[in-house]
Amino acid sequence: MALTGMQIYKLLPKTNCKDCGLPTCMAFAMQVAAKQKALTDCPHVSEESKEELSEASSPPMRLVKIGPEGKQFEIGQETVMFRHEEKFHRPCGIAVRIPSSLSDEEALAKSEKINKSVFERVGQTLKVQLCAVEIDGAADPAGRAKLVAEKSEVPLILMGKNADAMKKAAEAIKDLRPLVGGADASNIDGFIDIAASLKLPVAISGKNLEELADLTSKAKEKGIEDIILSFNTENLGDTLRWLTLARRAALRKNFRALGYPALVEVTTKDAEEETVVASAYAAKYAGIVIIDNVEPWELLPIMVVVQNVYTDPQVPNTVEAKLYEVGNPDENSPVMFTTNFSLTYFSVESEVERSKVPAYICVVETEGLGVLNAYAGDKISAEKVVKTLNEQKVAEKVKHRKLIIPGLLPIFRAEIEDTSDWKEVIIGPETAREIPAFLTNNWKS
Ligand code: SF4
């Protein structure tokens, strides 16, 4: 049964030394009770306390780390079924497969493409997190693993069913701590040997959840802790059901045999279908999805789903409320304002960039609300806009006194003109995408 924060606190050293990264032992105890910290995060807890607490206090889903120190991909330790209950903690990682059928040159070229698949969206960097190297069918398993490892800038997954070939590949790059994927009922002993002898995480699949739970229990009995549940995609509905049932068993029933993050290997040959299917798994509840394609149009939809699902619903996405310069604006450049909701700001910023008209964007603090919501919630007013313009010293940047305001707030025009030096308030477009045409056709300093 889960322990309360107070029960855990009683067994801690109570020195408030902060070595766990939290200000007090009580704060640490509350986080352990909430399954957000593991007891081992306190370096001073006694062996007796550890024994007493470890089973009851460990998170219901294990945290698994793939890759070498410094560039590890972490997955797991989730605590809720639904995002609105709290938040999801570790975003699903996209892994791109390097088939064994590729020549060495083709494998290197694909690995290079994976390294370069990095995108910026609303202030965040989105990228492919893992490279999945197919070992079955490779003439030289160790050579193929080493070849890709030398080029890859992301952690590796080794994929195959042949335990002998997988062992050669895993031994060749064991210092990079790859995930060893492909264990099932037919080869579990060989994979347990690889994971145990090389201390690597292992992905295990079963023909149903009962068999999967038996196999993970067997691995755990042999001392293997870092396990990932592996599913394939022969049937979308079944796989989604298994992902959901496994997560529910772990989080709601504290069923340890399924208390691990999940991986789904997408196997469809159709690129569009692959993108759609991978997005569905990323939303519910895969920790890793393995796909084939690496073109931006295929990756970006999945990345955007992951970005949205893993946004903390309790924390508004904001940018700093300050004066931003887009391009190289000068004293004749346009001035506009918007709110500090990051999606609003980055939409405006990217459209100003697209217009090729350098401009100043004054961002008003609205507690992360977009324009209309901020107005409806009384988080923005003409008075607040004027105050922000003054605080950001915008008038010192330009010699004109023209201010472009969002088309959704025409009501601010008269008050800004009456109460500030900004004597020519221009009502701008209602949507960001109209900004380029608006600036090109209307802006004259
Ligand atoms: Fe308390 Fe341990 Fe954290 Fe120190 S490291 S504050 S003893 S819980």
Short mmCIF file of C-alpha atoms and ligand atoms in Angstrom, two decimals:
data_model
loop_
_atom_site.label_atom_id
_atom_site.label_comp_id
_atom_site.label_asym_id
_atom_site.label_seq_id
_atom_site.Cartn_x
_atom_site.Cartn_y
_atom_site.Cartn_z
CA MET A 1 0.00 0.00 0.00
CA ALA A 2 1.23 3.50 -0.79
CA LEU A 3 2.82 5.38 2.12
CA THR A 4 1.86 8.90 3.12
CA GLY A 5 4.35 11.76 3.07
CA MET A 6 4.44 11.74 6.88
CA GLN A 7 5.22 8.00 7.06
CA ILE A 8 8.09 8.50 4.63
CA TYR A 9 9.33 11.60 6.45
CA LYS A 10 9.66 9.68 9.73
CA LEU A 11 12.24 7.41 8.09
CA LEU A 12 14.38 10.20 6.55
CA PRO A 13 17.49 11.75 8.23
CA LYS A 14 15.57 15.06 8.83
CA THR A 15 18.69 17.20 8.35
CA ASN A 16 17.26 19.37 5.56
CA CYS A 17 20.67 19.26 3.87
CA LYS A 18 19.17 19.90 0.38
CA ASP A 19 21.43 17.31 -1.33
CA CYS A 20 18.34 15.84 -2.99
CA GLY A 21 17.64 19.16 -4.69
CA LEU A 22 14.70 20.00 -2.42
CA PRO A 23 14.73 22.51 0.43
CA THR A 24 13.59 20.13 3.21
CA CYS A 25 13.22 16.46 4.02
CA MET A 26 9.48 17.04 4.30
CA ALA A 27 9.35 18.40 0.73
CA PHE A 28 11.31 15.35 -0.40
CA ALA A 29 8.95 13.00 1.49
CA MET A 30 5.93 14.61 -0.19
CA GLN A 31 7.53 14.12 -3.62
CA VAL A 32 8.31 10.47 -2.87
CA ALA A 33 4.71 9.99 -1.74
CA ALA A 34 3.55 11.58 -5.00
CA LYS A 35 5.87 9.18 -6.90
CA GLN A 36 7.84 12.10 -8.27
CA LYS A 37 11.09 11.17 -6.56
CA ALA A 38 12.59 7.82 -5.73
CA LEU A 39 13.94 7.16 -2.26
CA THR A 40 17.39 6.65 -3.77
CA ASP A 41 17.44 10.37 -4.68
CA CYS A 42 18.32 11.02 -1.01
CA PRO A 43 21.98 10.00 -0.64
CA HIS A 44 21.76 9.87 3.18
CA VAL A 45 18.85 7.54 3.79
CA SER A 46 19.85 4.56 5.97
CA GLU A 47 19.88 0.97 4.73
CA GLU A 48 17.16 0.01 7.24
CA SER A 49 14.91 2.82 6.05
CA LYS A 50 15.64 1.89 2.46
CA GLU A 51 14.54 -1.65 3.05
CA GLU A 52 11.41 -0.55 4.84
CA LEU A 53 10.47 1.98 2.23
CA SER A 54 11.81 0.83 -1.08
CA GLU A 55 9.04 -1.39 -2.39
CA ALA A 56 6.20 0.76 -1.10
CA SER A 57 7.75 4.06 -2.15
CA SER A 58 9.14 3.31 -5.60
CA PRO A 59 7.27 4.97 -8.45
CA PRO A 60 4.60 2.75 -10.06
CA MET A 61 6.30 3.17 -13.43
CA ARG A 62 10.06 2.82 -13.64
CA LEU A 63 12.26 5.56 -15.04
CA VAL A 64 14.45 4.08 -17.80
CA LYS A 65 17.51 5.84 -19.21
CA ILE A 66 18.92 5.06 -22.65
CA GLY A 67 22.23 6.37 -23.92
CA PRO A 68 25.51 7.47 -22.40
CA GLU A 69 25.83 9.89 -19.49
CA GLY A 70 25.28 13.44 -20.69
CA LYS A 71 22.99 12.66 -23.62
CA GLN A 72 20.59 10.18 -22.09
CA PHE A 73 17.02 9.84 -23.22
CA GLU A 74 14.77 9.32 -20.18
CA ILE A 75 11.34 7.78 -20.26
CA GLY A 76 8.78 6.58 -17.71
CA GLN A 77 7.97 7.50 -14.11
CA GLU A 78 4.57 8.74 -15.23
CA THR A 79 1.99 9.16 -12.49
CA VAL A 80 -1.40 9.79 -14.08
CA MET A 81 -3.67 8.33 -16.74
CA PHE A 82 -4.99 11.67 -17.93
CA ARG A 83 -3.06 14.87 -18.44
CA HIS A 84 -5.64 17.04 -16.67
CA GLU A 85 -5.13 15.02 -13.44
CA GLU A 86 -1.66 16.55 -13.12
CA LYS A 87 0.60 16.43 -16.16
CA PHE A 88 2.62 13.96 -18.21
CA HIS A 89 6.27 14.13 -17.31
CA ARG A 90 8.49 12.69 -20.02
CA PRO A 91 7.56 13.33 -23.64
CA CYS A 92 7.32 10.40 -26.02
CA GLY A 93 10.53 10.05 -28.02
CA ILE A 94 10.62 9.50 -31.76
CA ALA A 95 13.08 6.86 -32.92
CA VAL A 96 13.88 6.44 -36.61
CA ARG A 97 14.75 2.98 -37.89
CA ILE A 98 17.89 2.19 -39.89
CA PRO A 99 17.02 -1.08 -41.68
CA SER A 100 19.70 -3.72 -42.04
CA SER A 101 18.93 -3.80 -45.78
CA LEU A 102 20.62 -0.39 -46.19
CA SER A 103 24.23 -0.32 -47.37
CA ASP A 104 26.79 1.25 -45.04
CA GLU A 105 26.71 4.47 -47.07
CA GLU A 106 22.91 4.60 -46.96
CA ALA A 107 22.89 3.84 -43.22
CA LEU A 108 25.34 6.69 -42.59
CA ALA A 109 23.32 9.06 -44.77
CA LYS A 110 20.13 8.23 -42.86
CA SER A 111 21.90 8.65 -39.54
CA GLU A 112 23.12 12.06 -40.67
CA LYS A 113 19.55 12.99 -41.64
CA ILE A 114 18.34 11.95 -38.17
CA ASN A 115 20.98 14.19 -36.57
CA LYS A 116 19.77 17.10 -38.66
CA SER A 117 16.06 16.62 -37.93
CA VAL A 118 15.83 19.52 -35.50
CA PHE A 119 13.04 22.09 -35.61
CA GLU A 120 12.04 25.15 -33.64
CA ARG A 121 8.37 25.58 -32.69
CA VAL A 122 6.92 28.12 -30.28
CA GLY A 123 10.28 28.60 -28.62
CA GLN A 124 11.01 24.90 -28.13
CA THR A 125 13.45 22.63 -29.93
CA LEU A 126 11.85 19.52 -31.42
CA LYS A 127 14.03 16.66 -32.63
CA VAL A 128 14.36 12.94 -33.25
CA GLN A 129 15.58 11.53 -29.92
CA LEU A 130 16.69 8.02 -30.85
CA CYS A 131 18.08 5.98 -33.71
CA ALA A 132 16.86 2.37 -34.02
CA VAL A 133 19.43 0.12 -35.69
CA GLU A 134 18.12 -3.12 -37.15
CA ILE A 135 20.56 -5.97 -36.42
CA ASP A 136 18.73 -9.04 -37.73
CA GLY A 137 19.86 -9.47 -41.33
CA ALA A 138 23.06 -7.41 -40.92
CA ALA A 139 26.09 -9.30 -42.27
CA ASP A 140 28.27 -7.89 -39.48
CA PRO A 141 26.09 -7.03 -36.43
CA ALA A 142 28.93 -5.49 -34.42
CA GLY A 143 30.21 -3.57 -37.43
CA ARG A 144 26.77 -2.14 -38.22
CA ALA A 145 26.21 -1.09 -34.61
CA LYS A 146 29.63 0.60 -34.45
CA LEU A 147 29.20 2.29 -37.83
CA VAL A 148 25.94 3.99 -36.85
CA ALA A 149 27.16 4.74 -33.32
CA GLU A 150 30.12 6.70 -34.68
CA LYS A 151 27.83 8.96 -36.69
CA SER A 152 24.78 9.18 -34.45
CA GLU A 153 24.30 12.16 -32.15
CA VAL A 154 21.32 10.53 -30.43
CA PRO A 155 21.09 7.41 -28.21
CA LEU A 156 20.66 4.07 -29.95
CA ILE A 157 18.18 1.20 -29.90
CA LEU A 158 19.42 -2.14 -31.20
CA MET A 159 16.59 -4.15 -32.74
CA GLY A 160 16.52 -7.85 -33.52
CA LYS A 161 15.29 -11.29 -32.48
CA ASN A 162 18.53 -13.20 -32.87
CA ALA A 163 20.12 -13.11 -29.42
CA ASP A 164 23.59 -14.11 -30.70
CA ALA A 165 23.68 -11.29 -33.25
CA MET A 166 22.23 -8.84 -30.72
CA LYS A 167 24.89 -9.77 -28.19
CA LYS A 168 27.69 -9.03 -30.67
CA ALA A 169 26.13 -5.68 -31.54
CA ALA A 170 25.45 -4.77 -27.91
CA GLU A 171 28.97 -5.69 -26.79
CA ALA A 172 30.43 -3.51 -29.53
CA ILE A 173 28.70 -0.35 -28.26
CA LYS A 174 27.91 -1.23 -24.63
CA ASP A 175 29.53 1.97 -23.34
CA LEU A 176 26.86 3.95 -25.21
CA ARG A 177 24.18 2.17 -23.18
CA PRO A 178 21.84 1.26 -26.07
CA LEU A 179 18.36 -0.16 -25.50
CA VAL A 180 18.35 -3.84 -26.49
CA GLY A 181 15.03 -4.40 -28.26
CA GLY A 182 13.45 -7.61 -29.50
CA ALA A 183 13.07 -9.90 -26.47
CA ASP A 184 10.04 -12.20 -26.47
CA ALA A 185 9.08 -15.66 -25.23
CA SER A 186 11.23 -17.35 -27.88
CA ASN A 187 14.51 -15.65 -26.98
CA ILE A 188 14.04 -14.23 -23.47
CA ASP A 189 16.92 -16.19 -21.88
CA GLY A 190 19.42 -14.87 -24.42
CA PHE A 191 18.22 -11.28 -23.96
CA ILE A 192 18.26 -11.57 -20.17
CA ASP A 193 21.88 -12.70 -20.50
CA ILE A 194 22.72 -9.63 -22.67
CA ALA A 195 20.95 -7.17 -20.38
CA ALA A 196 22.39 -8.68 -17.20
CA SER A 197 25.98 -9.13 -18.39
CA LEU A 198 26.24 -5.74 -20.12
CA LYS A 199 23.93 -3.85 -17.73
CA LEU A 200 21.74 -2.54 -20.53
CA PRO A 201 18.02 -1.73 -20.68
CA VAL A 202 15.91 -4.27 -22.55
CA ALA A 203 12.59 -4.07 -24.45
CA ILE A 204 10.32 -7.11 -24.04
CA SER A 205 7.16 -8.05 -25.94
CA GLY A 206 4.53 -10.73 -25.36
CA LYS A 207 1.73 -12.16 -27.42
CA ASN A 208 -0.66 -10.78 -24.79
CA LEU A 209 -0.40 -8.78 -21.57
CA GLU A 210 -0.36 -11.88 -19.38
CA GLU A 211 2.63 -13.32 -21.23
CA LEU A 212 4.32 -9.91 -21.20
CA ALA A 213 3.91 -9.66 -17.40
CA ASP A 214 5.38 -13.16 -17.00
CA LEU A 215 8.41 -12.25 -19.12
CA THR A 216 9.12 -8.95 -17.31
CA SER A 217 8.81 -10.79 -13.97
CA LYS A 218 11.30 -13.38 -15.18
CA ALA A 219 13.74 -10.63 -16.21
CA LYS A 220 13.31 -8.87 -12.87
CA GLU A 221 14.00 -12.09 -10.97
CA LYS A 222 17.35 -12.22 -12.80
CA GLY A 223 18.16 -8.72 -11.54
CA ILE A 224 17.14 -6.67 -14.57
CA GLU A 225 15.43 -3.44 -13.57
CA ASP A 226 15.52 -1.33 -16.74
CA ILE A 227 12.74 -2.85 -18.82
CA ILE A 228 10.57 -1.36 -21.55
CA LEU A 229 7.29 -2.93 -22.65
CA SER A 230 7.38 -3.44 -26.40
CA PHE A 231 4.34 -3.51 -28.70
CA ASN A 232 4.00 -3.74 -32.46
CA THR A 233 1.28 -2.30 -34.63
CA GLU A 234 -0.36 -5.14 -36.44
CA ASN A 235 -3.69 -3.96 -35.08
CA LEU A 236 -4.05 -0.32 -34.09
CA GLY A 237 -7.05 -0.88 -31.83
CA ASP A 238 -5.47 -3.79 -29.97
CA THR A 239 -2.20 -1.95 -29.46
CA LEU A 240 -3.93 1.15 -28.10
CA ARG A 241 -5.97 -1.08 -25.79
CA TRP A 242 -2.83 -2.85 -24.53
CA LEU A 243 -1.02 0.42 -23.97
CA THR A 244 -3.97 1.71 -21.97
CA LEU A 245 -4.47 -1.48 -19.96
CA ALA A 246 -0.76 -1.75 -19.14
CA ARG A 247 -0.62 1.84 -17.95
CA ARG A 248 -3.79 1.48 -15.92
CA ALA A 249 -2.51 -1.72 -14.28
CA ALA A 250 0.74 0.06 -13.35
CA LEU A 251 -0.65 3.39 -12.16
CA ARG A 252 -4.03 2.45 -10.74
CA LYS A 253 -3.34 -1.06 -9.45
CA ASN A 254 0.37 -0.68 -8.75
CA PHE A 255 0.94 -3.89 -10.75
CA ARG A 256 4.73 -4.01 -10.80
CA ALA A 257 5.10 -6.49 -13.66
CA LEU A 258 3.72 -3.87 -16.08
CA GLY A 259 5.17 -0.84 -14.28
CA TYR A 260 7.47 0.16 -17.14
CA PRO A 261 7.34 2.67 -20.00
CA ALA A 262 6.19 1.39 -23.39
CA LEU A 263 7.66 1.33 -26.88
CA VAL A 264 5.68 0.87 -30.10
CA GLU A 265 7.26 -0.17 -33.36
CA VAL A 266 5.23 1.20 -36.26
CA THR A 267 5.52 -1.12 -39.24
CA THR A 268 3.22 0.22 -41.95
CA LYS A 269 4.86 0.92 -45.30
CA ASP A 270 2.66 3.93 -46.09
CA ALA A 271 4.36 7.14 -44.94
CA GLU A 272 1.16 9.11 -44.33
CA GLU A 273 -0.37 6.24 -42.38
CA GLU A 274 2.83 5.90 -40.39
CA THR A 275 2.61 9.54 -39.32
CA VAL A 276 -1.04 9.24 -38.28
CA VAL A 277 -0.57 5.95 -36.43
CA ALA A 278 2.61 7.09 -34.66
CA SER A 279 0.83 10.27 -33.53
CA ALA A 280 -1.99 8.17 -32.04
CA TYR A 281 0.48 6.05 -30.07
CA ALA A 282 2.46 9.09 -28.96
CA ALA A 283 -0.75 10.58 -27.57
CA LYS A 284 -1.74 7.38 -25.76
CA TYR A 285 0.62 6.06 -24.07
CA ALA A 286 3.82 5.16 -25.90
CA GLY A 287 7.08 6.38 -24.40
CA ILE A 288 8.91 5.70 -27.66
CA VAL A 289 7.57 5.27 -31.20
CA ILE A 290 9.82 3.73 -33.83
CA ILE A 291 9.16 4.87 -37.40
CA ASP A 292 10.88 4.59 -40.77
CA ASN A 293 10.60 7.99 -42.31
CA VAL A 294 12.63 11.06 -41.58
CA GLU A 295 11.25 13.77 -43.87
CA PRO A 296 10.14 16.96 -42.05
CA TRP A 297 6.53 16.63 -43.27
CA GLU A 298 6.40 13.17 -41.69
CA LEU A 299 8.12 14.06 -38.42
CA LEU A 300 6.59 17.42 -37.63
CA PRO A 301 2.95 16.29 -37.15
CA ILE A 302 4.09 13.65 -34.63
CA MET A 303 6.33 16.15 -32.86
CA VAL A 304 3.52 18.69 -32.62
CA VAL A 305 1.19 16.08 -31.09
CA VAL A 306 3.87 15.18 -28.54
CA GLN A 307 4.54 18.84 -27.79
CA ASN A 308 0.85 19.52 -27.17
CA VAL A 309 0.13 16.39 -25.13
CA TYR A 310 3.15 16.89 -22.89
CA THR A 311 2.58 20.57 -22.17
CA ASP A 312 1.86 21.11 -18.47
CA PRO A 313 -1.85 22.06 -18.39
CA GLN A 314 -1.35 23.89 -15.09
CA VAL A 315 1.36 26.20 -16.38
CA PRO A 316 0.50 28.70 -19.10
CA ASN A 317 2.96 28.73 -21.97
CA THR A 318 4.44 32.18 -21.82
CA VAL A 319 7.25 34.27 -23.21
CA GLU A 320 8.93 37.03 -21.24
CA ALA A 321 7.00 40.29 -21.38
CA LYS A 322 9.59 42.59 -23.00
CA LEU A 323 10.33 44.42 -26.23
CA TYR A 324 11.39 42.02 -28.98
CA GLU A 325 13.24 43.05 -32.12
CA VAL A 326 12.43 41.03 -35.23
CA GLY A 327 14.93 41.46 -38.07
CA ASN A 328 17.03 44.58 -37.57
CA PRO A 329 14.47 47.27 -36.86
CA ASP A 330 15.50 50.93 -36.83
CA GLU A 331 13.91 54.24 -35.87
CA ASN A 332 11.46 54.00 -38.79
CA SER A 333 10.30 50.46 -38.14
CA PRO A 334 6.75 49.55 -37.13
CA VAL A 335 5.81 48.97 -33.49
CA MET A 336 3.07 46.56 -32.47
CA PHE A 337 1.98 44.85 -29.30
CA THR A 338 0.71 41.40 -28.43
CA THR A 339 0.24 39.21 -25.34
CA ASN A 340 2.73 36.88 -23.62
CA PHE A 341 0.89 33.65 -24.53
CA SER A 342 3.73 31.87 -26.33
CA LEU A 343 1.62 30.54 -29.20
CA THR A 344 0.28 34.06 -29.85
CA TYR A 345 3.71 35.65 -29.62
CA PHE A 346 5.47 33.12 -31.86
CA SER A 347 2.64 33.28 -34.42
CA VAL A 348 3.06 37.06 -34.60
CA GLU A 349 6.85 36.86 -34.61
CA SER A 350 7.01 34.29 -37.41
CA GLU A 351 4.59 36.28 -39.57
CA VAL A 352 6.56 39.49 -39.04
CA GLU A 353 9.67 37.56 -40.05
CA ARG A 354 7.85 36.29 -43.14
CA SER A 355 6.87 39.85 -44.06
CA LYS A 356 10.56 40.85 -44.28
CA VAL A 357 9.62 44.14 -42.60
CA PRO A 358 11.80 44.47 -39.46
CA ALA A 359 9.65 45.47 -36.49
CA TYR A 360 9.41 45.90 -32.72
CA ILE A 361 6.96 43.71 -30.82
CA CYS A 362 6.02 44.92 -27.37
CA VAL A 363 4.83 41.93 -25.33
CA VAL A 364 2.33 42.71 -22.58
CA GLU A 365 2.12 40.47 -19.49
CA THR A 366 -1.27 38.73 -19.60
CA GLU A 367 -0.56 35.61 -17.50
CA GLY A 368 -0.21 33.52 -20.63
CA LEU A 369 -3.58 34.36 -22.17
CA GLY A 370 -4.14 35.11 -25.86
CA VAL A 371 -5.55 38.44 -27.00
CA LEU A 372 -9.30 37.83 -26.66
CA ASN A 373 -9.04 35.70 -23.53
CA ALA A 374 -6.82 38.32 -21.90
CA TYR A 375 -9.36 41.03 -22.73
CA ALA A 376 -12.28 38.94 -21.51
CA GLY A 377 -10.37 38.03 -18.33
CA ASP A 378 -9.39 41.65 -17.63
CA LYS A 379 -5.70 40.87 -18.07
CA ILE A 380 -5.11 43.54 -20.70
CA SER A 381 -6.38 47.08 -21.08
CA ALA A 382 -5.42 50.22 -22.98
CA GLU A 383 -3.98 51.58 -19.74
CA LYS A 384 -1.82 48.47 -19.27
CA VAL A 385 -0.58 48.67 -22.87
CA VAL A 386 0.49 52.31 -22.38
CA LYS A 387 2.18 51.44 -19.10
CA THR A 388 4.05 48.55 -20.76
CA LEU A 389 5.15 50.73 -23.69
CA ASN A 390 6.55 53.23 -21.18
CA GLU A 391 8.27 50.59 -19.05
CA GLN A 392 9.89 49.04 -22.12
CA LYS A 393 10.99 52.51 -23.31
CA VAL A 394 9.65 51.80 -26.78
CA ALA A 395 9.44 55.51 -27.69
CA GLU A 396 13.25 55.74 -27.45
CA LYS A 397 13.60 53.17 -30.23
CA VAL A 398 11.64 54.98 -32.95
CA LYS A 399 11.15 58.56 -34.11
CA HIS A 400 7.49 58.07 -35.15
CA ARG A 401 4.57 57.59 -32.78
CA LYS A 402 2.54 55.06 -34.70
CA LEU A 403 1.36 51.93 -32.88
CA ILE A 404 -0.18 48.90 -34.59
CA ILE A 405 -2.69 47.18 -32.30
CA PRO A 406 -4.32 43.73 -32.72
CA GLY A 407 -7.42 43.88 -34.91
CA LEU A 408 -9.30 42.09 -32.13
CA LEU A 409 -8.88 45.09 -29.81
CA PRO A 410 -10.01 48.14 -31.87
CA ILE A 411 -11.67 49.43 -28.72
CA PHE A 412 -8.21 50.37 -27.32
CA ARG A 413 -7.51 52.87 -30.08
CA ALA A 414 -9.12 56.03 -28.70
CA GLU A 415 -7.88 55.55 -25.15
CA ILE A 416 -4.28 54.94 -26.21
CA GLU A 417 -4.30 58.02 -28.45
CA ASP A 418 -5.88 60.13 -25.68
CA THR A 419 -3.62 59.02 -22.84
CA SER A 420 -0.18 58.53 -24.42
CA ASP A 421 2.33 59.94 -26.90
CA TRP A 422 1.28 57.27 -29.38
CA LYS A 423 -0.95 59.60 -31.35
CA GLU A 424 -1.52 57.42 -34.40
CA VAL A 425 -2.95 54.06 -33.41
CA ILE A 426 -3.43 51.77 -36.41
CA ILE A 427 -5.81 48.86 -36.17
CA GLY A 428 -3.91 45.82 -37.43
CA PRO A 429 -5.18 42.47 -38.69
CA GLU A 430 -7.25 40.11 -36.57
CA THR A 431 -5.08 37.09 -37.31
CA ALA A 432 -1.31 36.69 -37.44
CA ARG A 433 -1.29 35.22 -40.92
CA GLU A 434 -2.58 38.55 -42.32
CA ILE A 435 0.42 40.44 -40.92
CA PRO A 436 2.77 40.15 -43.96
CA ALA A 437 0.20 41.61 -46.39
CA PHE A 438 -0.78 44.22 -43.82
CA LEU A 439 2.79 45.43 -43.27
CA THR A 440 3.69 45.34 -46.95
CA ASN A 441 0.61 47.29 -48.00
CA ASN A 442 0.10 49.64 -45.05
CA TRP A 443 3.35 50.41 -43.29
CA LYS A 444 4.80 53.82 -44.02
CA SER A 445 6.91 55.28 -41.25
FE1 SF4 B 1 16.58 15.38 3.66
FE2 SF4 B 1 17.90 13.49 2.28
FE3 SF4 B 1 16.98 15.66 1.01
FE4 SF4 B 1 19.03 15.88 2.72
S1 SF4 B 1 19.01 14.74 0.80
S2 SF4 B 1 17.20 17.23 2.56
S3 SF4 B 1 18.49 14.35 4.25
S4 SF4 B 1 15.77 14.10 2.05
#
